[in-house]
Tab-separated table of C-alpha atoms in Angstrom:
chain	number	residue	atom	x	y	z
A	179	UNK	CA	-4.192	14.090	20.921
A	180	UNK	CA	-2.577	12.615	23.971
A	181	UNK	CA	1.100	12.761	24.732
A	182	UNK	CA	1.176	9.010	24.407
A	183	UNK	CA	0.137	9.026	20.834
A	184	UNK	CA	2.917	9.476	18.390
A	185	UNK	CA	5.768	7.153	17.530
A	186	UNK	CA	6.917	8.099	14.119
A	187	UNK	CA	5.514	9.932	11.232
A	188	UNK	CA	4.250	6.984	9.260
A	189	UNK	CA	2.475	5.184	12.050
A	190	UNK	CA	-0.392	7.342	13.170
A	191	UNK	CA	-3.725	5.661	12.903
A	192	UNK	CA	-5.722	8.794	12.342
A	193	UNK	CA	-4.872	9.552	8.780
A	194	UNK	CA	-5.515	6.430	6.786
A	195	UNK	CA	-7.199	8.544	4.196
A	196	UNK	CA	-4.021	10.104	2.955
A	197	UNK	CA	-2.641	6.683	2.134
A	198	UNK	CA	-5.252	6.363	-0.554
A	199	UNK	CA	-5.849	9.875	-1.802
A	200	UNK	CA	-2.275	10.823	-2.381
A	201	UNK	CA	-1.597	13.939	-4.345
A	202	UNK	CA	-4.272	13.085	-6.834
A	203	UNK	CA	-7.236	13.936	-4.649
A	204	UNK	CA	-7.804	17.375	-6.088
A	205	UNK	CA	-7.550	16.128	-9.619
A	206	UNK	CA	-9.898	13.317	-8.709
A	207	UNK	CA	-12.408	15.843	-7.442
A	208	UNK	CA	-12.380	14.697	-3.814
A	209	UNK	CA	-14.546	16.899	-1.647
A	210	UNK	CA	-12.344	17.789	1.295
A	211	UNK	CA	-15.314	18.737	3.432
A	212	UNK	CA	-16.066	15.025	3.752
A	213	UNK	CA	-12.651	14.191	5.226
A	214	UNK	CA	-11.827	13.722	8.878
A	215	UNK	CA	-10.154	16.701	10.559
A	216	UNK	CA	-6.843	14.788	10.630
A	217	UNK	CA	-6.940	13.964	6.942
A	218	UNK	CA	-7.924	17.509	6.133
A	219	UNK	CA	-5.047	18.878	8.201
A	220	UNK	CA	-2.522	16.561	6.555
A	221	UNK	CA	-3.655	17.596	3.091
A	222	UNK	CA	-3.464	21.256	4.072
A	223	UNK	CA	0.081	20.753	5.399
A	224	UNK	CA	1.089	18.954	2.249
A	225	UNK	CA	-0.293	21.755	0.112
A	226	UNK	CA	1.585	24.344	2.139
A	227	UNK	CA	4.853	22.419	1.914
A	228	UNK	CA	4.469	22.112	-1.839
A	229	UNK	CA	3.420	25.724	-2.206
A	230	UNK	CA	6.418	26.934	-0.203
A	231	UNK	CA	8.745	24.770	-2.253
A	232	UNK	CA	9.862	22.634	0.715
A	233	UNK	CA	8.868	19.449	-1.083
A	234	UNK	CA	7.546	18.686	-4.526
A	235	UNK	CA	4.220	17.010	-5.171
A	236	UNK	CA	6.149	14.253	-6.949
A	237	UNK	CA	8.097	13.605	-3.726
A	238	UNK	CA	4.847	12.951	-1.900
A	239	UNK	CA	3.630	10.615	-4.615
A	240	UNK	CA	6.956	8.780	-4.653
A	241	UNK	CA	6.896	8.361	-0.886
A	242	UNK	CA	3.373	6.953	-1.011
A	243	UNK	CA	4.359	4.615	-3.833
A	244	UNK	CA	7.348	3.386	-1.813
A	245	UNK	CA	5.063	2.559	1.118
A	246	UNK	CA	2.588	0.805	-1.158
A	247	UNK	CA	5.352	-1.320	-2.704
A	248	UNK	CA	6.170	-3.003	0.608
A	249	UNK	CA	4.446	-6.344	1.064
A	250	UNK	CA	4.670	-9.226	3.560
A	251	UNK	CA	6.824	-11.165	1.092
A	252	UNK	CA	10.078	-9.970	2.619
A	253	UNK	CA	8.990	-11.200	6.028
A	254	UNK	CA	7.925	-14.530	4.539
A	255	UNK	CA	11.311	-14.948	2.869
A	256	UNK	CA	13.044	-14.575	6.224
A	257	UNK	CA	10.708	-17.064	7.864
A	258	UNK	CA	11.055	-19.659	5.111
A	259	UNK	CA	14.836	-19.439	5.144
A	260	UNK	CA	14.878	-19.790	8.928
A	261	UNK	CA	12.899	-23.037	8.602
A	262	UNK	CA	15.364	-24.428	6.079
A	263	UNK	CA	18.691	-23.227	7.458
A	264	UNK	CA	19.443	-23.659	11.153
A	265	UNK	CA	22.413	-21.285	11.033
A	266	UNK	CA	20.258	-18.614	9.412
A	267	UNK	CA	17.546	-19.180	12.020
A	268	UNK	CA	20.012	-18.459	14.800
A	269	UNK	CA	21.407	-15.387	13.048
A	270	UNK	CA	17.878	-14.095	12.398
A	271	UNK	CA	17.009	-14.373	16.074
A	272	UNK	CA	20.286	-12.802	17.170
A	273	UNK	CA	20.402	-9.923	14.678
A	274	UNK	CA	17.426	-9.642	12.377
A	275	UNK	CA	18.797	-6.758	10.340
A	276	UNK	CA	22.075	-8.385	9.356
A	277	UNK	CA	20.358	-11.710	8.652
A	278	UNK	CA	17.907	-9.914	6.366
A	279	UNK	CA	20.828	-8.370	4.530
A	280	UNK	CA	21.990	-11.897	3.635
A	281	UNK	CA	18.808	-12.209	1.555
A	282	UNK	CA	19.285	-8.773	0.024
A	283	UNK	CA	16.609	-7.244	2.261
A	284	UNK	CA	17.808	-3.845	3.388
A	285	UNK	CA	16.283	-2.950	6.741
A	286	UNK	CA	16.656	0.521	8.224
A	287	UNK	CA	18.803	0.838	11.325
A	288	UNK	CA	15.833	2.424	13.062
A	289	UNK	CA	13.333	1.328	14.016
A	290	UNK	CA	15.057	-1.929	14.856
A	291	UNK	CA	13.207	-5.158	14.115
A	292	UNK	CA	13.581	-8.244	16.276
A	293	UNK	CA	12.340	-11.702	15.286
A	294	UNK	CA	10.328	-13.706	17.829
A	295	UNK	CA	10.172	-17.442	17.360
A	296	UNK	CA	6.987	-19.356	18.094
A	297	UNK	CA	7.356	-22.861	19.457
A	298	UNK	CA	4.988	-25.680	20.253
A	299	UNK	CA	4.772	-24.352	23.825
A	300	UNK	CA	5.069	-20.585	23.205
A	301	UNK	CA	2.969	-18.302	21.014
A	302	UNK	CA	3.900	-14.660	20.375
A	303	UNK	CA	1.473	-12.001	19.271
A	304	UNK	CA	2.436	-8.399	18.507
A	305	UNK	CA	0.583	-5.160	19.174
A	306	UNK	CA	1.328	-1.481	19.617
A	307	UNK	CA	-0.955	-0.249	22.387
A	308	UNK	CA	0.231	3.360	22.172
A	309	UNK	CA	-0.323	3.822	18.442
A	310	UNK	CA	0.250	1.404	15.582
A	311	UNK	CA	3.973	0.610	15.263
A	312	UNK	CA	4.485	-2.178	12.791
A	313	UNK	CA	7.446	-3.744	10.946
A	314	UNK	CA	6.515	-2.114	7.654
A	315	UNK	CA	9.851	-2.891	6.047
A	316	UNK	CA	9.015	-6.605	6.302
A	317	UNK	CA	5.213	-6.682	6.263
A	318	UNK	CA	4.113	-3.605	4.339
A	319	UNK	CA	1.205	-1.532	5.540
A	320	UNK	CA	-0.574	-2.775	8.657
A	321	UNK	CA	-4.110	-4.101	8.319
A	322	UNK	CA	-6.844	-1.770	9.551
A	323	UNK	CA	-7.674	-4.016	12.493
A	324	UNK	CA	-4.084	-3.772	13.748
A	325	UNK	CA	-4.586	-0.022	14.098
A	326	UNK	CA	-8.026	-0.327	15.698
A	327	UNK	CA	-8.472	0.658	19.335
A	328	UNK	CA	-10.304	-2.637	19.894
A	329	UNK	CA	-7.346	-4.806	18.901
A	330	UNK	CA	-4.791	-2.567	20.591
A	331	UNK	CA	-6.545	-2.642	23.933
A	332	UNK	CA	-8.046	-6.099	23.991
A	333	UNK	CA	-5.089	-8.176	22.842
A	334	UNK	CA	-3.076	-7.225	25.928
A	335	UNK	CA	-5.994	-7.721	28.313
A	336	UNK	CA	-7.475	-10.932	26.925
A	337	UNK	CA	-5.099	-12.301	24.273
A	338	UNK	CA	-6.571	-15.783	24.222
A	339	UNK	CA	-10.076	-14.474	23.578
A	340	UNK	CA	-8.832	-12.212	20.783
A	341	UNK	CA	-6.780	-15.008	19.226
A	342	UNK	CA	-9.809	-17.266	19.369
A	343	UNK	CA	-11.762	-14.680	17.375
A	344	UNK	CA	-8.977	-14.864	14.777
A	345	UNK	CA	-9.483	-18.635	14.705
A	346	UNK	CA	-6.456	-19.464	16.845
A	347	UNK	CA	-7.509	-21.645	19.770
A	348	UNK	CA	-4.395	-22.256	21.803
A	349	UNK	CA	-3.934	-25.234	24.067
A	350	UNK	CA	-3.810	-24.199	27.745
A	351	UNK	CA	-0.300	-25.656	27.900
A	352	UNK	CA	0.920	-23.090	25.352
A	353	UNK	CA	2.163	-19.834	26.888
A	354	UNK	CA	1.001	-16.603	25.271
A	355	UNK	CA	3.547	-13.801	25.106
A	356	UNK	CA	2.132	-10.462	23.953
A	357	UNK	CA	4.815	-8.082	22.667
A	358	UNK	CA	3.784	-4.445	22.957
A	359	UNK	CA	5.880	-2.313	20.564
A	360	UNK	CA	6.140	0.703	22.818
A	361	UNK	CA	9.456	2.175	21.879
A	362	UNK	CA	12.115	1.781	19.241
A	363	UNK	CA	11.611	-1.884	18.490
A	364	UNK	CA	9.273	-3.601	16.080
A	365	UNK	CA	8.682	-7.331	16.043
A	366	UNK	CA	8.336	-10.087	13.451
A	367	UNK	CA	6.835	-13.384	14.564
A	368	UNK	CA	8.357	-16.548	13.117
A	369	UNK	CA	5.450	-18.983	12.999
A	370	UNK	CA	5.820	-22.692	13.650
A	371	UNK	CA	6.440	-24.582	10.416
A	372	UNK	CA	3.364	-26.641	9.570
A	373	UNK	CA	3.688	-30.398	9.525
A	374	UNK	CA	3.629	-31.969	6.089
A	375	UNK	CA	5.677	-29.234	4.439
A	376	UNK	CA	8.958	-31.140	4.412
A	377	UNK	CA	8.936	-31.603	0.643
A	378	UNK	CA	8.042	-28.041	-0.301
A	379	UNK	CA	10.497	-25.755	-2.043
A	380	UNK	CA	11.614	-22.513	-0.436
A	381	UNK	CA	9.337	-20.535	-2.753
A	382	UNK	CA	6.382	-22.785	-1.911
A	383	UNK	CA	7.069	-22.164	1.767
A	384	UNK	CA	7.210	-18.401	1.177
A	385	UNK	CA	3.823	-18.610	-0.534
A	386	UNK	CA	2.121	-20.283	2.419
A	387	UNK	CA	3.413	-17.873	5.090
A	388	UNK	CA	0.744	-15.282	5.798
A	389	UNK	CA	0.971	-11.745	7.100
A	390	UNK	CA	-1.214	-12.576	10.094
A	391	UNK	CA	1.013	-15.513	11.041
A	392	UNK	CA	3.922	-13.055	11.227
A	393	UNK	CA	1.873	-10.754	13.508
A	394	UNK	CA	0.888	-13.758	15.608
A	395	UNK	CA	-2.846	-13.642	14.970
A	396	UNK	CA	-2.759	-16.796	12.846
A	397	UNK	CA	-1.073	-20.162	12.896
A	398	UNK	CA	-0.159	-21.989	9.718
A	399	UNK	CA	-1.613	-25.201	8.411
A	400	UNK	CA	-3.855	-25.779	11.429
B	148	UNK	CA	11.796	1.732	45.799
B	149	UNK	CA	15.206	3.061	44.877
B	150	UNK	CA	16.163	4.684	41.633
B	151	UNK	CA	17.730	2.197	39.300
B	152	UNK	CA	21.239	2.691	38.108
B	153	UNK	CA	20.688	1.522	34.581
B	154	UNK	CA	24.111	-0.019	34.270
B	155	UNK	CA	23.201	-2.502	36.980
B	156	UNK	CA	20.167	-3.933	35.206
B	157	UNK	CA	20.601	-7.489	34.038
B	158	UNK	CA	18.308	-10.123	32.613
B	159	UNK	CA	16.358	-11.652	35.454
B	160	UNK	CA	16.369	-8.537	37.643
B	161	UNK	CA	13.029	-7.751	39.230
B	162	UNK	CA	11.807	-4.222	38.710
B	163	UNK	CA	8.788	-2.097	39.517
B	164	UNK	CA	7.584	0.504	37.045
B	165	UNK	CA	7.447	4.049	38.365
B	166	UNK	CA	4.218	6.036	38.264
B	167	UNK	CA	6.109	9.010	36.869
B	168	UNK	CA	9.398	10.859	37.017
B	169	UNK	CA	11.012	11.379	40.385
B	170	UNK	CA	11.327	15.103	39.717
B	171	UNK	CA	9.291	17.492	37.671
B	172	UNK	CA	5.936	16.798	36.167
B	173	UNK	CA	4.875	14.117	33.736
B	174	UNK	CA	6.550	14.583	30.356
B	175	UNK	CA	4.154	15.557	27.616
B	176	UNK	CA	5.132	12.498	25.600
B	177	UNK	CA	5.920	9.169	27.226
B	178	UNK	CA	6.339	5.602	26.028
B	179	UNK	CA	5.372	3.919	29.286
B	180	UNK	CA	1.767	2.768	28.980
B	181	UNK	CA	-0.437	3.406	32.007
B	182	UNK	CA	-1.244	-0.280	32.347
B	183	UNK	CA	2.273	-1.174	33.517
B	184	UNK	CA	2.845	1.773	35.879
B	185	UNK	CA	3.238	0.549	39.438
B	186	UNK	CA	3.466	-3.068	38.241
B	187	UNK	CA	6.182	-5.581	38.949
B	188	UNK	CA	8.127	-7.190	36.138
B	189	UNK	CA	11.395	-8.797	35.194
B	190	UNK	CA	14.155	-7.673	32.846
B	191	UNK	CA	14.490	-10.036	29.893
B	192	UNK	CA	16.965	-8.175	27.669
B	193	UNK	CA	18.820	-4.942	27.126
B	194	UNK	CA	17.686	-3.065	24.012
B	195	UNK	CA	20.607	-0.651	23.977
B	196	UNK	CA	20.688	3.095	24.349
B	197	UNK	CA	18.379	5.377	22.389
B	198	UNK	CA	17.587	9.086	22.323
B	199	UNK	CA	14.922	9.604	24.964
B	200	UNK	CA	11.588	10.076	23.154
B	201	UNK	CA	10.388	12.285	26.007
B	202	UNK	CA	13.149	14.734	25.047
B	203	UNK	CA	12.840	14.302	21.283
B	204	UNK	CA	9.113	15.007	21.460
B	205	UNK	CA	9.935	18.498	22.754
B	206	UNK	CA	12.006	19.114	19.647
B	207	UNK	CA	15.229	18.883	21.643
B	208	UNK	CA	18.283	16.742	20.896
B	209	UNK	CA	19.260	14.000	23.321
B	210	UNK	CA	22.955	13.265	22.829
B	211	UNK	CA	23.140	11.233	26.054
B	212	UNK	CA	20.225	8.938	25.406
B	213	UNK	CA	18.435	6.527	27.703
B	214	UNK	CA	18.893	2.810	28.291
B	215	UNK	CA	16.041	0.693	27.045
B	216	UNK	CA	15.093	-2.707	28.421
B	217	UNK	CA	12.638	-5.404	27.453
B	218	UNK	CA	10.581	-6.063	30.573
B	219	UNK	CA	8.305	-9.045	31.055
B	220	UNK	CA	5.132	-8.973	33.150
B	221	UNK	CA	2.937	-11.839	34.217
B	222	UNK	CA	-0.566	-11.243	32.885
B	223	UNK	CA	-2.032	-11.845	36.328
B	224	UNK	CA	0.183	-9.045	37.682
B	225	UNK	CA	-1.271	-6.607	35.161
B	226	UNK	CA	-4.901	-7.607	35.155
B	227	UNK	CA	-6.542	-8.836	38.358
B	228	UNK	CA	-8.980	-11.529	37.332
B	229	UNK	CA	-7.026	-12.296	34.145
B	230	UNK	CA	-8.713	-15.199	32.408
B	231	UNK	CA	-5.923	-17.081	30.783
B	232	UNK	CA	-3.078	-19.283	31.862
B	233	UNK	CA	-0.584	-18.532	34.630
B	234	UNK	CA	2.338	-18.660	32.195
B	235	UNK	CA	0.936	-15.890	29.950
B	236	UNK	CA	3.091	-12.783	29.649
B	237	UNK	CA	3.299	-9.276	28.233
B	238	UNK	CA	6.701	-8.001	27.136
B	239	UNK	CA	7.410	-4.368	26.385
B	240	UNK	CA	10.346	-2.021	26.145
B	241	UNK	CA	10.781	0.519	28.935
B	242	UNK	CA	13.407	3.157	29.586
B	243	UNK	CA	15.586	2.792	32.678
B	244	UNK	CA	14.395	6.005	34.288
B	245	UNK	CA	10.932	4.465	34.581
B	246	UNK	CA	12.250	1.451	36.460
B	247	UNK	CA	13.012	0.950	40.129
B	248	UNK	CA	14.327	-2.017	41.990
B	249	UNK	CA	11.614	-4.330	43.255
B	250	UNK	CA	12.797	-5.253	46.737
B	251	UNK	CA	9.685	-7.134	47.707
B	252	UNK	CA	10.717	-10.401	46.128
B	253	UNK	CA	7.735	-10.609	43.810
B	254	UNK	CA	6.590	-13.935	42.495
B	255	UNK	CA	6.419	-13.209	38.787
């Protein structure tokens, strides 16, 4: 593993398996010899920690359940409110954490999350080239492609080509701004509100805001 | 290239990313991707002061911390032959000790 690899404990991209197996793998009869070395190591560490009484197996299951409970809905609620309330929009851009608290969304102090607003002439797209940092508190678990080496390398080198593969063909007049989450910041993209949604309720707006639009690999209503 | 006094960095300042620390070897853990080292960019915002991940990764505390800045790079500065538009950018957060003053009056 390179020195560049690790950001925080929940964002490695080498151990997706443990997200699924959880503590139930032995009971489910999973053959550990089929696992990747990273997954195998993580399970061995977990077993040791449980065996030594450092953590309980239930703690591991609860932590996995807490991760699984997070969905993109919280992010969508922030976006929808920002479309409807100009004051909230400005507070969200200035201080995403305290604005989220207004909606009862409790964001951790670290890693900090900053909202990036798309405009008709500016499109943001988010990546973590060093590993797979992602605003999990607002979007849940990242999609597999977000953690792929292909996305992580290509979206900084040729963002317009990558976006086109996602179905987003940007006008040459639109600037592309790729945000690489290299340090202690994560980013949430506020997509442009689609035309024709003026009569929708806040909940209807929440329902149409997609995860990918908040990563910047989709536009809404196009 | 002179070492940057972090307190002097303001939005709009032109910087050049160092290839590595001025003294000592390369830390075993760094948050400065290779693709921006030696490249010219522009400060867009201060991100505050954080424990230096290069220190934390060694299992050591960092009570002093390091100043973090959002730095913007023109795509054509990063990738010769970039096939996009001239206004395209990459923004990433870099610690002050990786930044030096760009005295060449770059065009980005």
